[in-house]
mmCIF file of N, CA and C in Angstrom:
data_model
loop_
_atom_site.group_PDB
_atom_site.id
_atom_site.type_symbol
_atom_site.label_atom_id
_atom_site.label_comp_id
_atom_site.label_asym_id
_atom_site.label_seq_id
_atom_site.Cartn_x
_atom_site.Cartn_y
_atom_site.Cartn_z
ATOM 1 N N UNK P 1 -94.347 45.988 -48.027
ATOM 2 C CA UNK P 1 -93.375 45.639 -47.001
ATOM 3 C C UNK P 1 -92.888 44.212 -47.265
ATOM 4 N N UNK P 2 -91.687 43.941 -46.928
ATOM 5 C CA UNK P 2 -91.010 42.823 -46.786
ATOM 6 C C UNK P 2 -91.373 41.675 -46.462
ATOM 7 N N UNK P 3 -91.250 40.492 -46.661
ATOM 8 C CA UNK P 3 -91.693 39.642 -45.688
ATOM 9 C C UNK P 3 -90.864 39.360 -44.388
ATOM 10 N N UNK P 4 -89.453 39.630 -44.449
ATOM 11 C CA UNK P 4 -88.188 39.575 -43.812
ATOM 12 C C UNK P 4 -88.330 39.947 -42.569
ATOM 13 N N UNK P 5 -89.064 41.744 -42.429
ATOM 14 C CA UNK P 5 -89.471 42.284 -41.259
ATOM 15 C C UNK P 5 -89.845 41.578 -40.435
ATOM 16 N N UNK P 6 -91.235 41.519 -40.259
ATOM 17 C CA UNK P 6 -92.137 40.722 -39.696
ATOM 18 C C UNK P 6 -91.609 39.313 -39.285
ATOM 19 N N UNK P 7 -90.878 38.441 -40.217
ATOM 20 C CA UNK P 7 -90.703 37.151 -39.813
ATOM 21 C C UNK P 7 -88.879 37.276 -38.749
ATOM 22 N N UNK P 8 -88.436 38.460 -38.774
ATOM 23 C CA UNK P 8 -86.995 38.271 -38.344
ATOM 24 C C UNK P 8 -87.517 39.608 -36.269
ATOM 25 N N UNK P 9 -88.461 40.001 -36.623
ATOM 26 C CA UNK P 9 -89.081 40.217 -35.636
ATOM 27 C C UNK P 9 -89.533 39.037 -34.753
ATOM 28 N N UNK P 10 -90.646 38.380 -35.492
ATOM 29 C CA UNK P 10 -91.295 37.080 -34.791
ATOM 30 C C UNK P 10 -90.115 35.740 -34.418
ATOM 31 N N UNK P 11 -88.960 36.138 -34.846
ATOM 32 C CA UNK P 11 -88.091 35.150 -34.142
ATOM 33 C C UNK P 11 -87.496 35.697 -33.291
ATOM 34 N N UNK P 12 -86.700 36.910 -33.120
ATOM 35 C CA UNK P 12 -86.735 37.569 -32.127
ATOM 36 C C UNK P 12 -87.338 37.736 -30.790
ATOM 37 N N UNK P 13 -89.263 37.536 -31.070
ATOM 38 C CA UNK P 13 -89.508 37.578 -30.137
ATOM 39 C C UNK P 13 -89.946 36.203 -29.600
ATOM 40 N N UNK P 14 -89.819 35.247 -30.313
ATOM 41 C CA UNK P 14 -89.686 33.838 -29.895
ATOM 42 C C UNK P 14 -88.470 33.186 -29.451
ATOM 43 N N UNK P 15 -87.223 33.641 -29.539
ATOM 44 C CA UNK P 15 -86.261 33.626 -28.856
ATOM 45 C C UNK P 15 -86.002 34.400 -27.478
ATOM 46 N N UNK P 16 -86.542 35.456 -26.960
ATOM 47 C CA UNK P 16 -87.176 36.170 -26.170
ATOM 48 C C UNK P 16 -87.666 35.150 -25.035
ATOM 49 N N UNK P 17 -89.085 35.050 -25.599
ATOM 50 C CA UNK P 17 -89.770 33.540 -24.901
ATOM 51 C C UNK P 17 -89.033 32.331 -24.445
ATOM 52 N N UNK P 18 -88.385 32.023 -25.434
ATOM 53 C CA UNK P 18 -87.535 30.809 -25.337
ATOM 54 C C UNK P 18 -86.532 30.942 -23.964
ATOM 55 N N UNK P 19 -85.796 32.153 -24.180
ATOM 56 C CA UNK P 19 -84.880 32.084 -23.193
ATOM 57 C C UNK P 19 -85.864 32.759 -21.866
ATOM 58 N N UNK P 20 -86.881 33.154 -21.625
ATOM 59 C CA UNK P 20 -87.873 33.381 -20.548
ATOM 60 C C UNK P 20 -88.088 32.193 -19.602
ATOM 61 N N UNK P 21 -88.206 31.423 -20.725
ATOM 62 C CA UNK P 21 -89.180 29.882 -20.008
ATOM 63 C C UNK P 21 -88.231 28.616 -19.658
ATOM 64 N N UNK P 22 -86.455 29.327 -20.587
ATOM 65 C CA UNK P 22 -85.758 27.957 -20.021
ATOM 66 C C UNK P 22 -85.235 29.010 -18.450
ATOM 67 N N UNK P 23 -84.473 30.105 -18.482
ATOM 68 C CA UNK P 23 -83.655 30.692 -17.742
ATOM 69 C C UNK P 23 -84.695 31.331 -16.470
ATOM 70 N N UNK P 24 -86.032 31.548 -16.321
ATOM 71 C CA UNK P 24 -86.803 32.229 -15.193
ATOM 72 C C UNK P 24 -87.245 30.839 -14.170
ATOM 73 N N UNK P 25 -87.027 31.341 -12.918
ATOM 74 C CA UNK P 25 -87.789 30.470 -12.017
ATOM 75 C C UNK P 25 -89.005 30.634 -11.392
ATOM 76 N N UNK P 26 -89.577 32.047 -11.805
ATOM 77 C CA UNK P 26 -91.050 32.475 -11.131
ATOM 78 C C UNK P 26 -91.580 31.798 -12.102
ATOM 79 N N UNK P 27 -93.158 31.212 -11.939
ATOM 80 C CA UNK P 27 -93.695 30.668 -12.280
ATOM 81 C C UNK P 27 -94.823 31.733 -13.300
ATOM 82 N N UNK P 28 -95.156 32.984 -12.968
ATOM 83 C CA UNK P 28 -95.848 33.750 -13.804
ATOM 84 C C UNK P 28 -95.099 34.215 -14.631
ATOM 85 N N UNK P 29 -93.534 34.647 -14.595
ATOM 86 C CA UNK P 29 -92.756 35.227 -15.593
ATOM 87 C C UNK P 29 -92.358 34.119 -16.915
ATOM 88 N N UNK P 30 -92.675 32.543 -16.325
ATOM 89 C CA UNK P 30 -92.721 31.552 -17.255
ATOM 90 C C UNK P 30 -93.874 31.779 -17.918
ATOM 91 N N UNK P 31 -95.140 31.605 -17.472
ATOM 92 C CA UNK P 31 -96.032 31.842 -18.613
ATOM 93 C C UNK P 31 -96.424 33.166 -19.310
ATOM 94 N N UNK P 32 -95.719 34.308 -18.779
ATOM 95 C CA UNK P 32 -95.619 35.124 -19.949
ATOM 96 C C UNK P 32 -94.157 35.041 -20.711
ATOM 97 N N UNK P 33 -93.153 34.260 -20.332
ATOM 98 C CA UNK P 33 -92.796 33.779 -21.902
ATOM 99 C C UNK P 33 -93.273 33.069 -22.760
ATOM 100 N N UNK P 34 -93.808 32.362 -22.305
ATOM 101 C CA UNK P 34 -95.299 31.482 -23.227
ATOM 102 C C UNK P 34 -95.754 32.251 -24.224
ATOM 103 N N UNK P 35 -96.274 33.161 -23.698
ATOM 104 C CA UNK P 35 -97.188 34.348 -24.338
ATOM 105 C C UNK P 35 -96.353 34.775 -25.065
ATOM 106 N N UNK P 36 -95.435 35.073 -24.826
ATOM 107 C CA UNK P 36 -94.593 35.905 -26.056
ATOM 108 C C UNK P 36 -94.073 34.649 -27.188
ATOM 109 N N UNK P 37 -93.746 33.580 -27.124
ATOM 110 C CA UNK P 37 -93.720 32.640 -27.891
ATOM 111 C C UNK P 37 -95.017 32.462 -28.762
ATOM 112 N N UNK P 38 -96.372 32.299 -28.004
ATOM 113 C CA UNK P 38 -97.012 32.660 -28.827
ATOM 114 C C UNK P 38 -97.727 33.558 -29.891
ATOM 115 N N UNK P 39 -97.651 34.734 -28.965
ATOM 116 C CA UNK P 39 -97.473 36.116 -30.243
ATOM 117 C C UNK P 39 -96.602 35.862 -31.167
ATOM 118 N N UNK P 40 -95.589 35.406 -31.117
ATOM 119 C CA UNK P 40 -94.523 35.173 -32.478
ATOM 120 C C UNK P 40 -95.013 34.815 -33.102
ATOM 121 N N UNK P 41 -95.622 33.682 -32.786
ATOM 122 C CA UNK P 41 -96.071 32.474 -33.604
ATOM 123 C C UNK P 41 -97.509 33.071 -34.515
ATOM 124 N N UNK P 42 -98.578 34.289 -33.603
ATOM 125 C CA UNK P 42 -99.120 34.666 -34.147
ATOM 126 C C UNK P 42 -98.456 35.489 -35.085
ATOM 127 N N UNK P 43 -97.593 36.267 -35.338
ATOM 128 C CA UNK P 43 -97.346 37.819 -36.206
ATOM 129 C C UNK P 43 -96.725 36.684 -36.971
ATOM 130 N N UNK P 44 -96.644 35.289 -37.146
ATOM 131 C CA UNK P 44 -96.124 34.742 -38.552
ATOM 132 C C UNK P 44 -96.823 34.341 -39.413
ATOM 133 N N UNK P 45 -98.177 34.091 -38.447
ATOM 134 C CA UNK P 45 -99.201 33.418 -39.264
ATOM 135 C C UNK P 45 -100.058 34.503 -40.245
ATOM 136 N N UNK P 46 -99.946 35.699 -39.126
ATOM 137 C CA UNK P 46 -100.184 36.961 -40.136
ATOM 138 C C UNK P 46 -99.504 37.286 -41.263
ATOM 139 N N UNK P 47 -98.434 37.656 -40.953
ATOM 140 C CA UNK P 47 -97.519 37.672 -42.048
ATOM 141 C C UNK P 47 -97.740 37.157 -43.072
ATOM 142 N N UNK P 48 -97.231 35.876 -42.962
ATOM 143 C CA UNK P 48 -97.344 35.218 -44.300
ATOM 144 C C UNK P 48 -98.991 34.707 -45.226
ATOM 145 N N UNK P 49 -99.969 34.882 -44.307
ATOM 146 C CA UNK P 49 -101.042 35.212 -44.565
ATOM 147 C C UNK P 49 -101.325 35.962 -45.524
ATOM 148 N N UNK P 50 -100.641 37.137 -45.461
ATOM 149 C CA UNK P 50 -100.793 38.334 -45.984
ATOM 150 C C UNK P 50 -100.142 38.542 -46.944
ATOM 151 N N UNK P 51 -98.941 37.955 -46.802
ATOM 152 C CA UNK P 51 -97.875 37.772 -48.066
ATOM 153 C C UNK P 51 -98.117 37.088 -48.904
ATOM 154 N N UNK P 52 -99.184 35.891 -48.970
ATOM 155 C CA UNK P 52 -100.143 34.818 -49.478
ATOM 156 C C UNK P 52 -100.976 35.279 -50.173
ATOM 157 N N UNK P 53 -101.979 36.083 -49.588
ATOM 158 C CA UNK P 53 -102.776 36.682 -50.335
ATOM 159 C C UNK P 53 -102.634 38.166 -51.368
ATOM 160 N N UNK P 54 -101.217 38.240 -51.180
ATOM 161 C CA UNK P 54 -100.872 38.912 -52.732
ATOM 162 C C UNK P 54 -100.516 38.278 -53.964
ATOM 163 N N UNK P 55 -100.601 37.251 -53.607
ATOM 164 C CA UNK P 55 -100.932 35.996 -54.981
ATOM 165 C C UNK P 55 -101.606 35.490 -55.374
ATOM 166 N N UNK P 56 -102.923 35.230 -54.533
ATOM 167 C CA UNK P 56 -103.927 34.757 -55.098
ATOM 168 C C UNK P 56 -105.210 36.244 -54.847
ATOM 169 N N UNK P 57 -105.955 36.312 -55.767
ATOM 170 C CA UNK P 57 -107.049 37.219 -55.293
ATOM 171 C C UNK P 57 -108.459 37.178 -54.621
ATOM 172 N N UNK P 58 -108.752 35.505 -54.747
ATOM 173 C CA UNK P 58 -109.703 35.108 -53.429
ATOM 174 C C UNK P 58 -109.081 34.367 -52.646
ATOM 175 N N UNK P 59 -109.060 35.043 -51.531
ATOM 176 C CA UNK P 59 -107.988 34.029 -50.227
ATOM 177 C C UNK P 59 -109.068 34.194 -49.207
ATOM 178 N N UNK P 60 -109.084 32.857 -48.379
ATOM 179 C CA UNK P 60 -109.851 33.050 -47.139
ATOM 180 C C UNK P 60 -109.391 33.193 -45.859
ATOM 181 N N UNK P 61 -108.054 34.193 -45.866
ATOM 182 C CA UNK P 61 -107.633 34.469 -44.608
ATOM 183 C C UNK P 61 -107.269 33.487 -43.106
ATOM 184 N N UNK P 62 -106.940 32.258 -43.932
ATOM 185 C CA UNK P 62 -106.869 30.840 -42.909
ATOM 186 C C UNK P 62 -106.044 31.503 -42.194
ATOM 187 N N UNK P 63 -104.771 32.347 -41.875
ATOM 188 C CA UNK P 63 -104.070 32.631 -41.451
ATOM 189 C C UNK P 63 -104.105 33.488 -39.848
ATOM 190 N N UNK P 64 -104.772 34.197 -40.719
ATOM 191 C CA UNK P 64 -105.874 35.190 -39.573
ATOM 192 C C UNK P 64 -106.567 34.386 -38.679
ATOM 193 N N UNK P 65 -107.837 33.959 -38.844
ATOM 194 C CA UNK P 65 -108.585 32.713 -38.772
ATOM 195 C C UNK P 65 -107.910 32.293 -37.515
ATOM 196 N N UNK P 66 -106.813 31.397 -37.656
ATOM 197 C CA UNK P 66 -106.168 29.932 -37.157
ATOM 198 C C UNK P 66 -105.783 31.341 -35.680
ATOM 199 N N UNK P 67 -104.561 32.571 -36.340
ATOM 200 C CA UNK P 67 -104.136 33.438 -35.006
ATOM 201 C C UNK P 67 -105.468 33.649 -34.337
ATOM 202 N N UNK P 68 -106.869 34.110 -34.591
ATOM 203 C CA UNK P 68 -107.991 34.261 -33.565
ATOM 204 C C UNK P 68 -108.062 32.974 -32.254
ATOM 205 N N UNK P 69 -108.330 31.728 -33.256
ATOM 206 C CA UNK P 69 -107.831 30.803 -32.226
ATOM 207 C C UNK P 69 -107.009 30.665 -31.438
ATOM 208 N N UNK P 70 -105.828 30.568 -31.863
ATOM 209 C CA UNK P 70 -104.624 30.953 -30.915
ATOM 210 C C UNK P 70 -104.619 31.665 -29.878
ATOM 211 N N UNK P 71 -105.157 33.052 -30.362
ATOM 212 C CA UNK P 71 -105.417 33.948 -28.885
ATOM 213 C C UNK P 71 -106.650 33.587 -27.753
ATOM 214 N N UNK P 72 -107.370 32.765 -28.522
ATOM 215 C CA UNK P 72 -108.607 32.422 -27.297
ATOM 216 C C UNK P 72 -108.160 31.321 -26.762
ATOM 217 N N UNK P 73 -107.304 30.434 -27.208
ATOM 218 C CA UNK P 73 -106.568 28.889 -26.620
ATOM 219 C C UNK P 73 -105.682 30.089 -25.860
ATOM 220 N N UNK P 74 -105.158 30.632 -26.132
ATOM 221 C CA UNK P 74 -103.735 31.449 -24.944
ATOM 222 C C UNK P 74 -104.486 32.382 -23.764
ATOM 223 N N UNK P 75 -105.579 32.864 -24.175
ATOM 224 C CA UNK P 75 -106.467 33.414 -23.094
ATOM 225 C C UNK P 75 -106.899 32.152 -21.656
ATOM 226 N N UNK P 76 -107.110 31.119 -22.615
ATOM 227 C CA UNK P 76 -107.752 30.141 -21.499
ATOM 228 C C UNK P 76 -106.686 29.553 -20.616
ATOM 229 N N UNK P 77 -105.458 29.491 -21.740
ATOM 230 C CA UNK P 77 -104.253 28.954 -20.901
ATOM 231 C C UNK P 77 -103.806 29.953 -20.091
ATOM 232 N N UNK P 78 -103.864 30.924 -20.315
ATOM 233 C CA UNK P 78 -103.113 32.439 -19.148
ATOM 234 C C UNK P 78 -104.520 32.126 -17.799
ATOM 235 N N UNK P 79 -105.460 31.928 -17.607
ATOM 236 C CA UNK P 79 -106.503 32.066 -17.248
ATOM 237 C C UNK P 79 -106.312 30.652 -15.835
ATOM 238 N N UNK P 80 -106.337 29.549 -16.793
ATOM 239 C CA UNK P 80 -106.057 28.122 -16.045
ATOM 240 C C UNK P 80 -104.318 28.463 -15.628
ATOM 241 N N UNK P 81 -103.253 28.642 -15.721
ATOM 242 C CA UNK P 81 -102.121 29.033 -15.178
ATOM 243 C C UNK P 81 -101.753 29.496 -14.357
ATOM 244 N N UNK P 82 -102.720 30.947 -14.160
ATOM 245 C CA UNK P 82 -102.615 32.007 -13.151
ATOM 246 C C UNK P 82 -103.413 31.041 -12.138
ATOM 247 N N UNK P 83 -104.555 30.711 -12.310
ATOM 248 C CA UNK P 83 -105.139 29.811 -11.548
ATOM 249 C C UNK P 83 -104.526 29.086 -10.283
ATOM 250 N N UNK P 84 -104.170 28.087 -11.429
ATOM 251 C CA UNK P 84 -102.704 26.851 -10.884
ATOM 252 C C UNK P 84 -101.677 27.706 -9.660
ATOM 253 N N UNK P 85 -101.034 28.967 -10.274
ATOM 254 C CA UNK P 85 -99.979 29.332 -9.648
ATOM 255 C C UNK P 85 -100.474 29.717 -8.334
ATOM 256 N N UNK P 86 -101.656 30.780 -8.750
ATOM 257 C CA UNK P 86 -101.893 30.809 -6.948
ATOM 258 C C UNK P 86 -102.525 30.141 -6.129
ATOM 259 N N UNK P 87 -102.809 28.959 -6.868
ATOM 260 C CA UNK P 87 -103.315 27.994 -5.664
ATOM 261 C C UNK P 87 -102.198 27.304 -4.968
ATOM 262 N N UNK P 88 -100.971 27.212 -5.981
ATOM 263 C CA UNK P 88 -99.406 26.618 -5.237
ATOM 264 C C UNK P 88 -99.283 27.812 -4.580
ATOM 265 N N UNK P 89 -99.226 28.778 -4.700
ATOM 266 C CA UNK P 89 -98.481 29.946 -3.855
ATOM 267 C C UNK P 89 -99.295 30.058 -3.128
ATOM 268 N N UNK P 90 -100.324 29.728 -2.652
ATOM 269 C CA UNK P 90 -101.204 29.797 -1.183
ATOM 270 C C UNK P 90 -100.940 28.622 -0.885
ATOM 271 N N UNK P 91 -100.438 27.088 -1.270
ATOM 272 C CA UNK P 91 -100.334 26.056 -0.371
ATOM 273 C C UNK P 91 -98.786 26.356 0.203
ATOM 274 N N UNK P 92 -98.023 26.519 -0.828
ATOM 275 C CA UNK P 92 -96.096 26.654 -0.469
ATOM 276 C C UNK P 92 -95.722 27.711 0.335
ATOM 277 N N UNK P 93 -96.528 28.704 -0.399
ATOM 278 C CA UNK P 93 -95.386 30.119 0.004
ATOM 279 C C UNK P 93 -94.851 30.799 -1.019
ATOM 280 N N UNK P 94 -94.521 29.746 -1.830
ATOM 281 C CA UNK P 94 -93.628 30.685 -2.957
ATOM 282 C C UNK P 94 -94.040 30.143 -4.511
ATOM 283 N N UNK P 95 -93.677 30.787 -5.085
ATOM 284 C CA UNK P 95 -93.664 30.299 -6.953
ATOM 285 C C UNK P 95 -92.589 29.917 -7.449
ATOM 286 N N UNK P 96 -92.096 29.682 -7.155
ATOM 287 C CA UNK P 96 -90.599 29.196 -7.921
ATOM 288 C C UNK P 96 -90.310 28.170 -7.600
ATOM 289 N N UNK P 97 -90.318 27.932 -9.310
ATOM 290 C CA UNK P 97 -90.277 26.648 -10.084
ATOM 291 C C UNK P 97 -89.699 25.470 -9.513
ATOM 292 N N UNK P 98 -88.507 26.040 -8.926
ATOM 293 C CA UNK P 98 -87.245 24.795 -8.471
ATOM 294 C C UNK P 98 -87.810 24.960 -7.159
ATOM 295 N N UNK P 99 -88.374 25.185 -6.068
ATOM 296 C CA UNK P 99 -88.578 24.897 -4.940
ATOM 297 C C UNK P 99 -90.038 24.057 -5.035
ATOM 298 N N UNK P 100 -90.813 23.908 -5.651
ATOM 299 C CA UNK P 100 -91.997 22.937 -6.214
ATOM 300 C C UNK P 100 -91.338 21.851 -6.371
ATOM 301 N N UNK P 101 -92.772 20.835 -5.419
ATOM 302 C CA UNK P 101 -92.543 19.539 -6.321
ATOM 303 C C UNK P 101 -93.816 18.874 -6.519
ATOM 304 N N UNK P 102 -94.583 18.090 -5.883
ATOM 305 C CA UNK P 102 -95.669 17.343 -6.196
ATOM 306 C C UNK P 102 -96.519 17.860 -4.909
ATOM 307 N N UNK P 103 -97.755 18.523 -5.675
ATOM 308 C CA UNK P 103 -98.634 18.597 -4.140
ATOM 309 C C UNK P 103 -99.057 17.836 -3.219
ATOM 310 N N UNK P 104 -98.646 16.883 -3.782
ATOM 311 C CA UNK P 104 -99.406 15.650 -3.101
ATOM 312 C C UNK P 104 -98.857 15.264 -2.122
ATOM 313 N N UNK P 105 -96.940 15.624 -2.208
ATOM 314 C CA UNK P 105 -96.489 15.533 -1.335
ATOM 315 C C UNK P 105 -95.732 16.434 -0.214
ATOM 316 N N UNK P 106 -95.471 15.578 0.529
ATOM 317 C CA UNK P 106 -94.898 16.436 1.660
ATOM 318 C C UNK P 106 -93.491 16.493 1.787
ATOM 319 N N UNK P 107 -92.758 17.253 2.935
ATOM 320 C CA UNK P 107 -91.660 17.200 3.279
ATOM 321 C C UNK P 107 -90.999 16.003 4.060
ATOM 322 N N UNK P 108 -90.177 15.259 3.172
ATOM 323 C CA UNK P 108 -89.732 14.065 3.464
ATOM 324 C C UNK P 108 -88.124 14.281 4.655
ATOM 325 N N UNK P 109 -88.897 14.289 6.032
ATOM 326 C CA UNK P 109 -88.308 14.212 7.090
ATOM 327 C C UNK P 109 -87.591 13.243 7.885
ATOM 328 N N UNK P 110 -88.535 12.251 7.735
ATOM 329 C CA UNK P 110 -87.745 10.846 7.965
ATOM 330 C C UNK P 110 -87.990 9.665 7.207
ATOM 331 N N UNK P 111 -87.191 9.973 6.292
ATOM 332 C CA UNK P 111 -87.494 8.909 5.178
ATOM 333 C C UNK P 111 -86.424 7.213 5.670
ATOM 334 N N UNK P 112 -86.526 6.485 4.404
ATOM 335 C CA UNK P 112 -86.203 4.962 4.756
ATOM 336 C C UNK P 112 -84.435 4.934 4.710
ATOM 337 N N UNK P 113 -84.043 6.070 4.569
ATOM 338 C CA UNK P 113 -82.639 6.679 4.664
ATOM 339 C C UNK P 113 -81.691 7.043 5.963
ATOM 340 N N UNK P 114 -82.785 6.945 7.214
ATOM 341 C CA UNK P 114 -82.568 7.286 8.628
ATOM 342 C C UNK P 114 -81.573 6.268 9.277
ATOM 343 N N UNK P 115 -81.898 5.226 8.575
ATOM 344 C CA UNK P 115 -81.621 4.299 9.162
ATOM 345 C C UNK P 115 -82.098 3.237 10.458
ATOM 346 N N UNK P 116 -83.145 4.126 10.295
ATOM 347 C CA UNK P 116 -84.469 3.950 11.300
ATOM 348 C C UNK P 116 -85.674 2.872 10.547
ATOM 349 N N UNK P 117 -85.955 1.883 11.441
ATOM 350 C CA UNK P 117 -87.349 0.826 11.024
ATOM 351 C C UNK P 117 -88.418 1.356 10.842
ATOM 352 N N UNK P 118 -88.737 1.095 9.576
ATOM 353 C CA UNK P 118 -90.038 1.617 8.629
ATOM 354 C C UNK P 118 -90.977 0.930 9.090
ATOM 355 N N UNK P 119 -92.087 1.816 9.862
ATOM 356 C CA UNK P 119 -92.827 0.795 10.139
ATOM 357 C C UNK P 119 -94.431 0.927 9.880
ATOM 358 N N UNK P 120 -94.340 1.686 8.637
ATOM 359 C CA UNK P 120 -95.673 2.212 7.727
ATOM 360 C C UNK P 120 -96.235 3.248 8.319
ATOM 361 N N UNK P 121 -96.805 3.361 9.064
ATOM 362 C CA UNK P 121 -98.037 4.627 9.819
ATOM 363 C C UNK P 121 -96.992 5.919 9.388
ATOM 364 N N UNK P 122 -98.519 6.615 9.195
ATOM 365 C CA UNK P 122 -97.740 8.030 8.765
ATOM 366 C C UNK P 122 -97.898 8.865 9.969
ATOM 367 N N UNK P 123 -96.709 9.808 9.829
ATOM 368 C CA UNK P 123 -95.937 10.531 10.189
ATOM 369 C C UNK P 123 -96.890 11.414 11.357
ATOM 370 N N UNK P 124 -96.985 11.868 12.730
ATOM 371 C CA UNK P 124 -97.346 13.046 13.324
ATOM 372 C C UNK P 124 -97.055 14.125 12.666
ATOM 373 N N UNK P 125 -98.014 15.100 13.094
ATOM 374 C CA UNK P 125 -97.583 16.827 13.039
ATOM 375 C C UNK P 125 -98.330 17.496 11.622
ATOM 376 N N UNK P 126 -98.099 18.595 11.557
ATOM 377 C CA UNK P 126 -99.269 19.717 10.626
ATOM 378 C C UNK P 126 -99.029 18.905 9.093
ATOM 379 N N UNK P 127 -97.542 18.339 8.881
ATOM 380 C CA UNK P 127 -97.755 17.467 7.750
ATOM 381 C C UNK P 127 -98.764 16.444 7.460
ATOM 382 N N UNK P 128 -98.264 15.675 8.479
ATOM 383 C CA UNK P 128 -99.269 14.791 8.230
ATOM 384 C C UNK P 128 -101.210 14.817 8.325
ATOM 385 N N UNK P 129 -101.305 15.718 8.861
ATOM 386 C CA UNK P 129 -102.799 16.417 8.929
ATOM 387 C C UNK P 129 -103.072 17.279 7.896
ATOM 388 N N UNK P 130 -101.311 17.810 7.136
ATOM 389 C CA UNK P 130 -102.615 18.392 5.766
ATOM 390 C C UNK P 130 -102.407 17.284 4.768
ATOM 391 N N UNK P 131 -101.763 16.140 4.744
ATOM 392 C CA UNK P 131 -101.952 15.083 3.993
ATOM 393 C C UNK P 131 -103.105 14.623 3.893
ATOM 394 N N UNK P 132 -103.574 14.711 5.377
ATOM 395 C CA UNK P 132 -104.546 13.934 5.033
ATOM 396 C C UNK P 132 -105.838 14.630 4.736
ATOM 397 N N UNK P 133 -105.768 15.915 5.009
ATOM 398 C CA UNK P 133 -107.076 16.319 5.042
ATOM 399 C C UNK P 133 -107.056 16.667 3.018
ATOM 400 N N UNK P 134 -106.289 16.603 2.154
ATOM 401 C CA UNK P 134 -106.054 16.596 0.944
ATOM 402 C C UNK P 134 -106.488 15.275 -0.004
ATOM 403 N N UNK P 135 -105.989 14.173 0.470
ATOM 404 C CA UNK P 135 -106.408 12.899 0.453
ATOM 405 C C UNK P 135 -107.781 12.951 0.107
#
């Protein structure tokens, strides 16, 4: 077989990914474009692995090798991700991307924009009580 196949596949499906992770706003449909970026990345390392070792006749399969890693680094990252997401989607409500911002913070209600005297102490109400109980 070709080498062409395999490598015009694996861009395919890394372009796939690519446009997953710029164009999606759910936060799990982002990291399985991840995943598919990285499968690409694995079926190249195979590939040419393989295409490698029809030239030499002791090869030590670095290729192979390096993709095993890959999939146990992408296991841990799918693992810690999913994690992440539903711990935002039990504090927010939602997963998507563009309605996230920093957990740390809150909904900025009356900010120094009011036109109103800043006068430090934070804020009454369920905000400010899960601020602090986070703190």
């Amino acid at each position: 077989m070709h080498l062409a196949y395999p490598a015009v596949l694996s861009v395919l499906l890394f372009c796939t990914g690519l446009y997953g992770v710029l164009a999606r706003r759910n936060a799990i449909l982002v990291l399985m474009s991840v995943e598919l970026m990285l499968n690409a990345v694995n079926l190249n390392l195979v590939a040419f692995d393989v295409w490698l070792s029809k030239a030499a006749e002791e090869t030590l399969h670095s290729g192979q090798a390096l993709t095993l890693f890959t999939i146990a680094i992408a296991a841990a990252e799918i693992g810690i991700g999913l994690a992440i997401v539903l711990a935002v989607h039990r504090n927010r409500g939602t997963s998507d991307i563009d309605k996230l911002r920093d957990t740390a913070e809150g909904p900025d209600e009356d900010g120094p924009d009011d036109g109103g005297p800043s006068t430090g102490t934070p804020a009454a109400g369920p905000a400010a009580e899960k601020a602090e109980a986070t703190a």
